[in-house]
Amino acid sequence: MLTRTGKPAGEARLRYLDADLEVIEPGDYVTCAVTGRKIPLQALRYWSVDRQEAYVDAEAAASRMVEK
């Protein structure tokens, strides 16, 4: 997503819901809570509703779920 100036919109703020997302602040990406990698919104497939955080892949999501 580009802004009207043609610059990237930056990091989005989302509310993670069951099987859906709510955009709080628009942006291009979110940051993985485990790896710190940027996740383009169109590639976002893994998140935690309880923790309200995103994960870059299934491995990152699984590793976060086993943390104490």
mmCIF file of C-alpha atoms in Angstrom:
data_model
loop_
_atom_site.group_PDB
_atom_site.id
_atom_site.type_symbol
_atom_site.label_atom_id
_atom_site.label_comp_id
_atom_site.label_asym_id
_atom_site.label_seq_id
_atom_site.Cartn_x
_atom_site.Cartn_y
_atom_site.Cartn_z
ATOM 1 C CA MET A 1 0.000 0.000 0.000
ATOM 2 C CA LEU A 2 1.375 3.410 -0.881
ATOM 3 C CA THR A 3 0.373 6.744 0.512
ATOM 4 C CA ARG A 4 -0.614 9.599 -1.766
ATOM 5 C CA THR A 5 2.978 10.838 -1.694
ATOM 6 C CA GLY A 6 4.180 7.507 -3.105
ATOM 7 C CA LYS A 7 6.072 6.616 0.071
ATOM 8 C CA PRO A 8 5.459 3.326 1.888
ATOM 9 C CA ALA A 9 2.841 3.610 4.614
ATOM 10 C CA GLY A 10 5.046 1.940 7.277
ATOM 11 C CA GLU A 11 4.006 -0.434 10.039
ATOM 12 C CA ALA A 12 0.320 -1.177 10.461
ATOM 13 C CA ARG A 13 -1.438 -1.529 13.798
ATOM 14 C CA LEU A 14 -3.921 -4.380 13.797
ATOM 15 C CA ARG A 15 -6.374 -6.011 16.145
ATOM 16 C CA TYR A 16 -6.075 -9.772 15.724
ATOM 17 C CA LEU A 17 -9.412 -11.576 15.731
ATOM 18 C CA ASP A 18 -10.430 -15.192 15.175
ATOM 19 C CA ALA A 19 -9.874 -15.755 11.421
ATOM 20 C CA ASP A 20 -9.866 -12.009 10.726
ATOM 21 C CA LEU A 21 -8.005 -8.764 11.325
ATOM 22 C CA GLU A 22 -9.145 -5.248 12.149
ATOM 23 C CA VAL A 23 -6.966 -2.396 10.888
ATOM 24 C CA ILE A 24 -6.414 0.204 13.603
ATOM 25 C CA GLU A 25 -3.770 2.149 11.670
ATOM 26 C CA PRO A 26 -3.090 1.355 7.998
ATOM 27 C CA GLY A 27 0.362 0.315 6.865
ATOM 28 C CA ASP A 28 2.402 -2.019 4.675
ATOM 29 C CA TYR A 29 3.546 -4.571 7.233
ATOM 30 C CA VAL A 30 3.572 -5.791 10.833
ATOM 31 C CA THR A 31 6.564 -7.066 12.783
ATOM 32 C CA CYS A 32 6.949 -10.694 13.850
ATOM 33 C CA ALA A 33 6.910 -10.949 17.653
ATOM 34 C CA VAL A 34 9.503 -13.739 17.591
ATOM 35 C CA THR A 35 11.959 -12.882 14.818
ATOM 36 C CA GLY A 36 11.497 -9.127 14.436
ATOM 37 C CA ARG A 37 11.107 -9.586 10.664
ATOM 38 C CA LYS A 38 8.700 -7.404 8.736
ATOM 39 C CA ILE A 39 5.636 -9.283 7.439
ATOM 40 C CA PRO A 40 3.825 -7.704 4.464
ATOM 41 C CA LEU A 41 0.112 -7.600 5.270
ATOM 42 C CA GLN A 42 -0.770 -9.662 2.202
ATOM 43 C CA ALA A 43 1.545 -12.436 3.519
ATOM 44 C CA LEU A 44 0.282 -12.418 7.120
ATOM 45 C CA ARG A 45 -1.122 -15.859 7.972
ATOM 46 C CA TYR A 46 -0.160 -16.482 11.608
ATOM 47 C CA TRP A 47 -1.135 -14.516 14.714
ATOM 48 C CA SER A 48 -2.301 -14.922 18.286
ATOM 49 C CA VAL A 49 -5.644 -13.503 19.358
ATOM 50 C CA ASP A 50 -4.743 -13.929 23.041
ATOM 51 C CA ARG A 51 -1.323 -12.267 22.774
ATOM 52 C CA GLN A 52 -2.341 -9.830 19.998
ATOM 53 C CA GLU A 53 0.867 -10.413 18.030
ATOM 54 C CA ALA A 54 1.869 -11.580 14.565
ATOM 55 C CA TYR A 55 4.278 -14.324 13.449
ATOM 56 C CA VAL A 56 6.223 -14.653 10.213
ATOM 57 C CA ASP A 57 5.573 -18.410 9.854
ATOM 58 C CA ALA A 58 4.242 -21.510 11.602
ATOM 59 C CA GLU A 59 7.612 -22.250 13.185
ATOM 60 C CA ALA A 60 7.733 -18.822 14.835
ATOM 61 C CA ALA A 61 4.131 -19.178 16.039
ATOM 62 C CA ALA A 62 4.811 -22.637 17.476
ATOM 63 C CA SER A 63 7.975 -21.508 19.247
ATOM 64 C CA ARG A 64 6.068 -18.647 20.869
ATOM 65 C CA MET A 65 3.300 -20.942 22.055
ATOM 66 C CA VAL A 66 5.726 -23.175 23.985
ATOM 67 C CA GLU A 67 7.391 -20.266 25.822
ATOM 68 C CA LYS A 68 6.494 -19.970 29.462
#
